[in-house]
JSON list of C-alpha atoms in Angstrom, two decimals:
[
{"chain": "A", "resi": 3, "resn": "UNK", "atom": "CA", "xyz": [75.17, 199.09, 78.72]},
{"chain": "A", "resi": 4, "resn": "UNK", "atom": "CA", "xyz": [74.96, 198.16, 82.32]},
{"chain": "A", "resi": 5, "resn": "UNK", "atom": "CA", "xyz": [72.73, 197.87, 85.32]},
{"chain": "A", "resi": 6, "resn": "UNK", "atom": "CA", "xyz": [73.47, 200.02, 88.33]},
{"chain": "A", "resi": 7, "resn": "UNK", "atom": "CA", "xyz": [74.36, 197.94, 91.35]},
{"chain": "A", "resi": 8, "resn": "UNK", "atom": "CA", "xyz": [71.91, 199.07, 94.03]},
{"chain": "A", "resi": 9, "resn": "UNK", "atom": "CA", "xyz": [74.05, 197.60, 96.79]},
{"chain": "A", "resi": 10, "resn": "UNK", "atom": "CA", "xyz": [77.43, 198.90, 95.60]},
{"chain": "A", "resi": 11, "resn": "UNK", "atom": "CA", "xyz": [76.29, 201.86, 93.50]},
{"chain": "A", "resi": 12, "resn": "UNK", "atom": "CA", "xyz": [79.10, 201.07, 91.05]},
{"chain": "A", "resi": 13, "resn": "UNK", "atom": "CA", "xyz": [78.84, 200.91, 87.30]},
{"chain": "A", "resi": 14, "resn": "UNK", "atom": "CA", "xyz": [81.34, 199.67, 84.74]},
{"chain": "A", "resi": 15, "resn": "UNK", "atom": "CA", "xyz": [83.20, 202.48, 82.93]},
{"chain": "A", "resi": 16, "resn": "UNK", "atom": "CA", "xyz": [82.05, 203.56, 79.47]},
{"chain": "A", "resi": 17, "resn": "UNK", "atom": "CA", "xyz": [84.97, 205.90, 78.81]},
{"chain": "A", "resi": 18, "resn": "UNK", "atom": "CA", "xyz": [86.66, 206.11, 75.43]},
{"chain": "A", "resi": 19, "resn": "UNK", "atom": "CA", "xyz": [89.80, 207.92, 74.24]},
{"chain": "A", "resi": 20, "resn": "UNK", "atom": "CA", "xyz": [89.43, 211.64, 73.59]},
{"chain": "A", "resi": 21, "resn": "UNK", "atom": "CA", "xyz": [90.28, 212.17, 69.89]},
{"chain": "A", "resi": 22, "resn": "UNK", "atom": "CA", "xyz": [91.03, 215.87, 70.61]},
{"chain": "A", "resi": 23, "resn": "UNK", "atom": "CA", "xyz": [93.56, 215.15, 73.39]},
{"chain": "A", "resi": 24, "resn": "UNK", "atom": "CA", "xyz": [95.62, 217.05, 74.63]},
{"chain": "A", "resi": 25, "resn": "UNK", "atom": "CA", "xyz": [92.63, 219.43, 74.50]},
{"chain": "A", "resi": 26, "resn": "UNK", "atom": "CA", "xyz": [90.49, 218.23, 77.37]},
{"chain": "A", "resi": 27, "resn": "UNK", "atom": "CA", "xyz": [90.99, 215.05, 79.37]},
{"chain": "A", "resi": 28, "resn": "UNK", "atom": "CA", "xyz": [92.59, 211.93, 77.87]},
{"chain": "A", "resi": 29, "resn": "UNK", "atom": "CA", "xyz": [89.24, 210.11, 78.00]},
{"chain": "A", "resi": 30, "resn": "UNK", "atom": "CA", "xyz": [85.63, 211.14, 77.51]},
{"chain": "A", "resi": 31, "resn": "UNK", "atom": "CA", "xyz": [82.75, 209.73, 79.49]},
{"chain": "A", "resi": 32, "resn": "UNK", "atom": "CA", "xyz": [79.50, 209.57, 77.49]},
{"chain": "A", "resi": 33, "resn": "UNK", "atom": "CA", "xyz": [76.21, 210.28, 79.24]},
{"chain": "A", "resi": 34, "resn": "UNK", "atom": "CA", "xyz": [73.00, 208.38, 78.39]},
{"chain": "A", "resi": 35, "resn": "UNK", "atom": "CA", "xyz": [70.30, 211.01, 78.09]},
{"chain": "A", "resi": 36, "resn": "UNK", "atom": "CA", "xyz": [67.24, 209.38, 76.52]},
{"chain": "A", "resi": 37, "resn": "UNK", "atom": "CA", "xyz": [65.82, 205.92, 76.10]},
{"chain": "A", "resi": 38, "resn": "UNK", "atom": "CA", "xyz": [63.04, 204.67, 73.81]},
{"chain": "A", "resi": 39, "resn": "UNK", "atom": "CA", "xyz": [61.52, 201.25, 73.26]},
{"chain": "A", "resi": 40, "resn": "UNK", "atom": "CA", "xyz": [61.94, 199.89, 69.71]},
{"chain": "A", "resi": 41, "resn": "UNK", "atom": "CA", "xyz": [60.48, 196.42, 69.25]},
{"chain": "A", "resi": 42, "resn": "UNK", "atom": "CA", "xyz": [62.14, 194.22, 71.88]},
{"chain": "A", "resi": 43, "resn": "UNK", "atom": "CA", "xyz": [65.09, 196.59, 72.20]},
{"chain": "A", "resi": 44, "resn": "UNK", "atom": "CA", "xyz": [65.93, 199.96, 73.69]},
{"chain": "A", "resi": 45, "resn": "UNK", "atom": "CA", "xyz": [67.47, 202.85, 71.76]},
{"chain": "A", "resi": 46, "resn": "UNK", "atom": "CA", "xyz": [69.69, 204.97, 74.01]},
{"chain": "A", "resi": 47, "resn": "UNK", "atom": "CA", "xyz": [71.27, 208.28, 73.02]},
{"chain": "A", "resi": 48, "resn": "UNK", "atom": "CA", "xyz": [74.77, 208.92, 74.34]},
{"chain": "A", "resi": 49, "resn": "UNK", "atom": "CA", "xyz": [75.96, 212.49, 74.67]},
{"chain": "A", "resi": 50, "resn": "UNK", "atom": "CA", "xyz": [79.75, 212.41, 74.47]},
{"chain": "A", "resi": 51, "resn": "UNK", "atom": "CA", "xyz": [81.60, 214.02, 77.33]},
{"chain": "A", "resi": 52, "resn": "UNK", "atom": "CA", "xyz": [83.80, 217.11, 77.28]},
{"chain": "A", "resi": 53, "resn": "UNK", "atom": "CA", "xyz": [85.20, 218.37, 74.89]},
{"chain": "A", "resi": 54, "resn": "UNK", "atom": "CA", "xyz": [82.25, 217.02, 72.83]},
{"chain": "A", "resi": 55, "resn": "UNK", "atom": "CA", "xyz": [84.22, 216.03, 69.70]},
{"chain": "A", "resi": 56, "resn": "UNK", "atom": "CA", "xyz": [82.26, 215.94, 66.42]},
{"chain": "A", "resi": 57, "resn": "UNK", "atom": "CA", "xyz": [81.04, 212.52, 65.32]},
{"chain": "A", "resi": 58, "resn": "UNK", "atom": "CA", "xyz": [81.52, 210.76, 68.67]},
{"chain": "A", "resi": 59, "resn": "UNK", "atom": "CA", "xyz": [77.96, 210.89, 70.07]},
{"chain": "A", "resi": 60, "resn": "UNK", "atom": "CA", "xyz": [75.63, 208.09, 69.01]},
{"chain": "A", "resi": 61, "resn": "UNK", "atom": "CA", "xyz": [72.46, 206.10, 69.49]},
{"chain": "A", "resi": 62, "resn": "UNK", "atom": "CA", "xyz": [73.02, 202.56, 70.78]},
{"chain": "A", "resi": 63, "resn": "UNK", "atom": "CA", "xyz": [70.65, 199.60, 70.55]},
{"chain": "A", "resi": 64, "resn": "UNK", "atom": "CA", "xyz": [70.38, 197.68, 73.82]},
{"chain": "A", "resi": 65, "resn": "UNK", "atom": "CA", "xyz": [68.91, 194.20, 74.08]},
{"chain": "A", "resi": 66, "resn": "UNK", "atom": "CA", "xyz": [66.19, 194.38, 76.74]},
{"chain": "A", "resi": 67, "resn": "UNK", "atom": "CA", "xyz": [66.90, 190.83, 77.95]},
{"chain": "A", "resi": 68, "resn": "UNK", "atom": "CA", "xyz": [70.70, 190.56, 77.92]},
{"chain": "A", "resi": 69, "resn": "UNK", "atom": "CA", "xyz": [71.83, 194.17, 78.19]},
{"chain": "A", "resi": 70, "resn": "UNK", "atom": "CA", "xyz": [74.15, 193.68, 75.23]},
{"chain": "A", "resi": 71, "resn": "UNK", "atom": "CA", "xyz": [74.47, 196.82, 73.15]},
{"chain": "A", "resi": 72, "resn": "UNK", "atom": "CA", "xyz": [75.74, 197.84, 69.73]},
{"chain": "A", "resi": 73, "resn": "UNK", "atom": "CA", "xyz": [75.95, 201.03, 67.69]},
{"chain": "A", "resi": 74, "resn": "UNK", "atom": "CA", "xyz": [72.68, 201.95, 65.95]},
{"chain": "A", "resi": 75, "resn": "UNK", "atom": "CA", "xyz": [73.16, 205.52, 64.63]},
{"chain": "A", "resi": 76, "resn": "UNK", "atom": "CA", "xyz": [76.69, 206.91, 64.79]},
{"chain": "A", "resi": 77, "resn": "UNK", "atom": "CA", "xyz": [78.50, 210.06, 63.75]},
{"chain": "A", "resi": 78, "resn": "UNK", "atom": "CA", "xyz": [76.47, 212.50, 65.84]},
{"chain": "A", "resi": 79, "resn": "UNK", "atom": "CA", "xyz": [77.99, 215.42, 67.73]},
{"chain": "A", "resi": 80, "resn": "UNK", "atom": "CA", "xyz": [75.80, 215.94, 70.81]},
{"chain": "A", "resi": 81, "resn": "UNK", "atom": "CA", "xyz": [72.93, 213.44, 70.75]},
{"chain": "A", "resi": 82, "resn": "UNK", "atom": "CA", "xyz": [70.31, 214.42, 73.30]},
{"chain": "A", "resi": 83, "resn": "UNK", "atom": "CA", "xyz": [67.17, 212.57, 72.12]},
{"chain": "A", "resi": 84, "resn": "UNK", "atom": "CA", "xyz": [65.87, 210.36, 69.36]},
{"chain": "A", "resi": 85, "resn": "UNK", "atom": "CA", "xyz": [62.54, 208.97, 68.21]},
{"chain": "A", "resi": 86, "resn": "UNK", "atom": "CA", "xyz": [61.79, 205.84, 66.25]},
{"chain": "A", "resi": 87, "resn": "UNK", "atom": "CA", "xyz": [58.72, 206.58, 64.10]},
{"chain": "A", "resi": 88, "resn": "UNK", "atom": "CA", "xyz": [56.57, 203.95, 62.42]},
{"chain": "A", "resi": 89, "resn": "UNK", "atom": "CA", "xyz": [55.20, 205.24, 59.15]},
{"chain": "A", "resi": 90, "resn": "UNK", "atom": "CA", "xyz": [52.55, 203.45, 57.11]},
{"chain": "A", "resi": 91, "resn": "UNK", "atom": "CA", "xyz": [54.10, 202.17, 53.92]},
{"chain": "A", "resi": 92, "resn": "UNK", "atom": "CA", "xyz": [57.53, 203.70, 54.54]},
{"chain": "A", "resi": 93, "resn": "UNK", "atom": "CA", "xyz": [58.57, 201.51, 57.48]},
{"chain": "A", "resi": 94, "resn": "UNK", "atom": "CA", "xyz": [60.56, 202.83, 60.39]},
{"chain": "A", "resi": 95, "resn": "UNK", "atom": "CA", "xyz": [62.36, 206.16, 60.29]},
{"chain": "A", "resi": 96, "resn": "UNK", "atom": "CA", "xyz": [64.45, 207.72, 63.04]},
{"chain": "A", "resi": 97, "resn": "UNK", "atom": "CA", "xyz": [64.64, 211.30, 64.24]},
{"chain": "A", "resi": 98, "resn": "UNK", "atom": "CA", "xyz": [67.75, 212.43, 66.12]},
{"chain": "A", "resi": 99, "resn": "UNK", "atom": "CA", "xyz": [68.04, 215.61, 68.15]},
{"chain": "A", "resi": 100, "resn": "UNK", "atom": "CA", "xyz": [71.41, 217.20, 68.94]},
{"chain": "A", "resi": 101, "resn": "UNK", "atom": "CA", "xyz": [71.90, 219.84, 71.63]},
{"chain": "A", "resi": 102, "resn": "UNK", "atom": "CA", "xyz": [74.49, 221.64, 69.49]},
{"chain": "A", "resi": 103, "resn": "UNK", "atom": "CA", "xyz": [76.53, 220.98, 66.37]},
{"chain": "A", "resi": 104, "resn": "UNK", "atom": "CA", "xyz": [79.55, 222.49, 68.17]},
{"chain": "A", "resi": 105, "resn": "UNK", "atom": "CA", "xyz": [79.07, 223.05, 71.90]},
{"chain": "A", "resi": 106, "resn": "UNK", "atom": "CA", "xyz": [82.38, 224.84, 72.42]},
{"chain": "A", "resi": 107, "resn": "UNK", "atom": "CA", "xyz": [81.44, 227.42, 69.76]},
{"chain": "A", "resi": 108, "resn": "UNK", "atom": "CA", "xyz": [77.86, 227.64, 71.11]},
{"chain": "A", "resi": 109, "resn": "UNK", "atom": "CA", "xyz": [76.46, 226.52, 67.72]},
{"chain": "A", "resi": 110, "resn": "UNK", "atom": "CA", "xyz": [72.74, 225.76, 67.42]},
{"chain": "A", "resi": 111, "resn": "UNK", "atom": "CA", "xyz": [71.25, 222.30, 67.73]},
{"chain": "A", "resi": 112, "resn": "UNK", "atom": "CA", "xyz": [70.04, 220.05, 64.94]},
{"chain": "A", "resi": 113, "resn": "UNK", "atom": "CA", "xyz": [67.13, 217.74, 64.12]},
{"chain": "A", "resi": 114, "resn": "UNK", "atom": "CA", "xyz": [67.82, 215.02, 61.57]},
{"chain": "A", "resi": 115, "resn": "UNK", "atom": "CA", "xyz": [65.83, 212.25, 59.88]},
{"chain": "A", "resi": 116, "resn": "UNK", "atom": "CA", "xyz": [67.34, 208.85, 59.11]},
{"chain": "A", "resi": 117, "resn": "UNK", "atom": "CA", "xyz": [65.42, 206.48, 56.82]},
{"chain": "A", "resi": 118, "resn": "UNK", "atom": "CA", "xyz": [67.80, 203.74, 57.97]},
{"chain": "A", "resi": 119, "resn": "UNK", "atom": "CA", "xyz": [70.26, 203.66, 60.88]},
{"chain": "A", "resi": 120, "resn": "UNK", "atom": "CA", "xyz": [73.29, 203.57, 58.60]},
{"chain": "A", "resi": 121, "resn": "UNK", "atom": "CA", "xyz": [71.92, 205.82, 55.91]},
{"chain": "A", "resi": 122, "resn": "UNK", "atom": "CA", "xyz": [72.74, 209.45, 55.35]},
{"chain": "A", "resi": 123, "resn": "UNK", "atom": "CA", "xyz": [70.63, 211.85, 57.41]},
{"chain": "A", "resi": 124, "resn": "UNK", "atom": "CA", "xyz": [68.36, 214.57, 56.12]},
{"chain": "A", "resi": 125, "resn": "UNK", "atom": "CA", "xyz": [68.70, 217.77, 58.14]},
{"chain": "A", "resi": 126, "resn": "UNK", "atom": "CA", "xyz": [65.22, 218.95, 59.14]},
{"chain": "A", "resi": 127, "resn": "UNK", "atom": "CA", "xyz": [66.27, 221.91, 61.30]},
{"chain": "A", "resi": 128, "resn": "UNK", "atom": "CA", "xyz": [69.72, 223.27, 62.13]},
{"chain": "A", "resi": 129, "resn": "UNK", "atom": "CA", "xyz": [68.78, 226.40, 64.04]},
{"chain": "A", "resi": 130, "resn": "UNK", "atom": "CA", "xyz": [67.42, 224.99, 67.30]},
{"chain": "A", "resi": 131, "resn": "UNK", "atom": "CA", "xyz": [68.52, 226.79, 70.47]},
{"chain": "A", "resi": 132, "resn": "UNK", "atom": "CA", "xyz": [69.67, 224.19, 73.03]},
{"chain": "A", "resi": 133, "resn": "UNK", "atom": "CA", "xyz": [67.03, 221.55, 72.24]},
{"chain": "A", "resi": 134, "resn": "UNK", "atom": "CA", "xyz": [66.60, 218.93, 74.94]},
{"chain": "A", "resi": 135, "resn": "UNK", "atom": "CA", "xyz": [63.65, 216.70, 74.09]},
{"chain": "A", "resi": 136, "resn": "UNK", "atom": "CA", "xyz": [61.05, 215.96, 71.44]},
{"chain": "A", "resi": 137, "resn": "UNK", "atom": "CA", "xyz": [57.68, 214.25, 71.19]},
{"chain": "A", "resi": 138, "resn": "UNK", "atom": "CA", "xyz": [55.49, 213.30, 68.26]},
{"chain": "A", "resi": 139, "resn": "UNK", "atom": "CA", "xyz": [51.73, 213.71, 68.65]},
{"chain": "A", "resi": 140, "resn": "UNK", "atom": "CA", "xyz": [50.30, 210.53, 67.07]},
{"chain": "A", "resi": 141, "resn": "UNK", "atom": "CA", "xyz": [46.91, 212.13, 66.51]},
{"chain": "A", "resi": 142, "resn": "UNK", "atom": "CA", "xyz": [48.06, 215.24, 64.67]},
{"chain": "A", "resi": 143, "resn": "UNK", "atom": "CA", "xyz": [51.50, 214.20, 63.45]},
{"chain": "A", "resi": 144, "resn": "UNK", "atom": "CA", "xyz": [53.00, 217.34, 65.00]},
{"chain": "A", "resi": 145, "resn": "UNK", "atom": "CA", "xyz": [56.56, 217.15, 66.32]},
{"chain": "A", "resi": 146, "resn": "UNK", "atom": "CA", "xyz": [57.31, 219.26, 69.38]},
{"chain": "A", "resi": 147, "resn": "UNK", "atom": "CA", "xyz": [60.82, 220.18, 70.54]},
{"chain": "A", "resi": 148, "resn": "UNK", "atom": "CA", "xyz": [61.78, 221.76, 73.86]},
{"chain": "A", "resi": 149, "resn": "UNK", "atom": "CA", "xyz": [64.55, 224.37, 74.06]},
{"chain": "A", "resi": 150, "resn": "UNK", "atom": "CA", "xyz": [66.05, 224.77, 77.52]},
{"chain": "A", "resi": 151, "resn": "UNK", "atom": "CA", "xyz": [67.74, 228.20, 77.26]},
{"chain": "A", "resi": 152, "resn": "UNK", "atom": "CA", "xyz": [64.79, 229.90, 75.53]},
{"chain": "A", "resi": 153, "resn": "UNK", "atom": "CA", "xyz": [62.16, 228.10, 77.60]},
{"chain": "A", "resi": 154, "resn": "UNK", "atom": "CA", "xyz": [60.19, 227.42, 74.40]},
{"chain": "A", "resi": 155, "resn": "UNK", "atom": "CA", "xyz": [58.30, 224.44, 73.08]},
{"chain": "A", "resi": 156, "resn": "UNK", "atom": "CA", "xyz": [58.29, 224.68, 69.31]},
{"chain": "A", "resi": 157, "resn": "UNK", "atom": "CA", "xyz": [56.46, 222.75, 66.62]},
{"chain": "A", "resi": 158, "resn": "UNK", "atom": "CA", "xyz": [58.63, 221.47, 63.79]},
{"chain": "A", "resi": 159, "resn": "UNK", "atom": "CA", "xyz": [57.14, 220.16, 60.56]},
{"chain": "A", "resi": 160, "resn": "UNK", "atom": "CA", "xyz": [58.89, 217.07, 59.18]},
{"chain": "A", "resi": 161, "resn": "UNK", "atom": "CA", "xyz": [58.38, 216.37, 55.47]},
{"chain": "A", "resi": 162, "resn": "UNK", "atom": "CA", "xyz": [57.70, 212.79, 54.45]},
{"chain": "A", "resi": 163, "resn": "UNK", "atom": "CA", "xyz": [56.48, 211.42, 57.74]},
{"chain": "A", "resi": 164, "resn": "UNK", "atom": "CA", "xyz": [52.89, 210.38, 57.96]},
{"chain": "A", "resi": 165, "resn": "UNK", "atom": "CA", "xyz": [51.69, 209.10, 61.29]},
{"chain": "A", "resi": 166, "resn": "UNK", "atom": "CA", "xyz": [49.06, 206.57, 62.23]},
{"chain": "A", "resi": 167, "resn": "UNK", "atom": "CA", "xyz": [46.47, 209.31, 61.87]},
{"chain": "A", "resi": 168, "resn": "UNK", "atom": "CA", "xyz": [47.32, 209.47, 58.19]},
{"chain": "A", "resi": 169, "resn": "UNK", "atom": "CA", "xyz": [48.16, 213.18, 58.34]},
{"chain": "A", "resi": 170, "resn": "UNK", "atom": "CA", "xyz": [51.10, 213.98, 56.07]},
{"chain": "A", "resi": 171, "resn": "UNK", "atom": "CA", "xyz": [53.52, 216.44, 57.58]},
{"chain": "A", "resi": 172, "resn": "UNK", "atom": "CA", "xyz": [55.05, 219.04, 55.30]},
{"chain": "A", "resi": 173, "resn": "UNK", "atom": "CA", "xyz": [58.01, 221.34, 55.78]}
]
């Protein structure tokens, strides 16, 4: 990760080779599109650039003091948001939101649950229409997801997550 130079306006490149080349440009330029505090770190979702190859988007952990970063959750297709959720007794779990599972085919978006960053995900919803953001209500345990093309805010139940309120969510 990097800090924008206010005087120069320049940033170091974050480009990586395009695994689908010659389809699309030779390099893709990921876009950071959400940031959340997690302990003394930041979790940043990176939406891969065009042609949005499967498995290239990710969540990176950024040290708040040094700016050093490392992969946290990998193998995503179009990461747009994520939420670290503290659950009593179960520890931390992580929700990831993807704009689409295949943007070029206009496939729906996906919400997944990770019980550990490297663990296999559980798909919570795979029919979201262009989701862009999510928020968890700590009082009710309700998860809300925005969809940009439909203009909707929808409530999604997530099994197995209980919030500080003690309310158990069910699917």
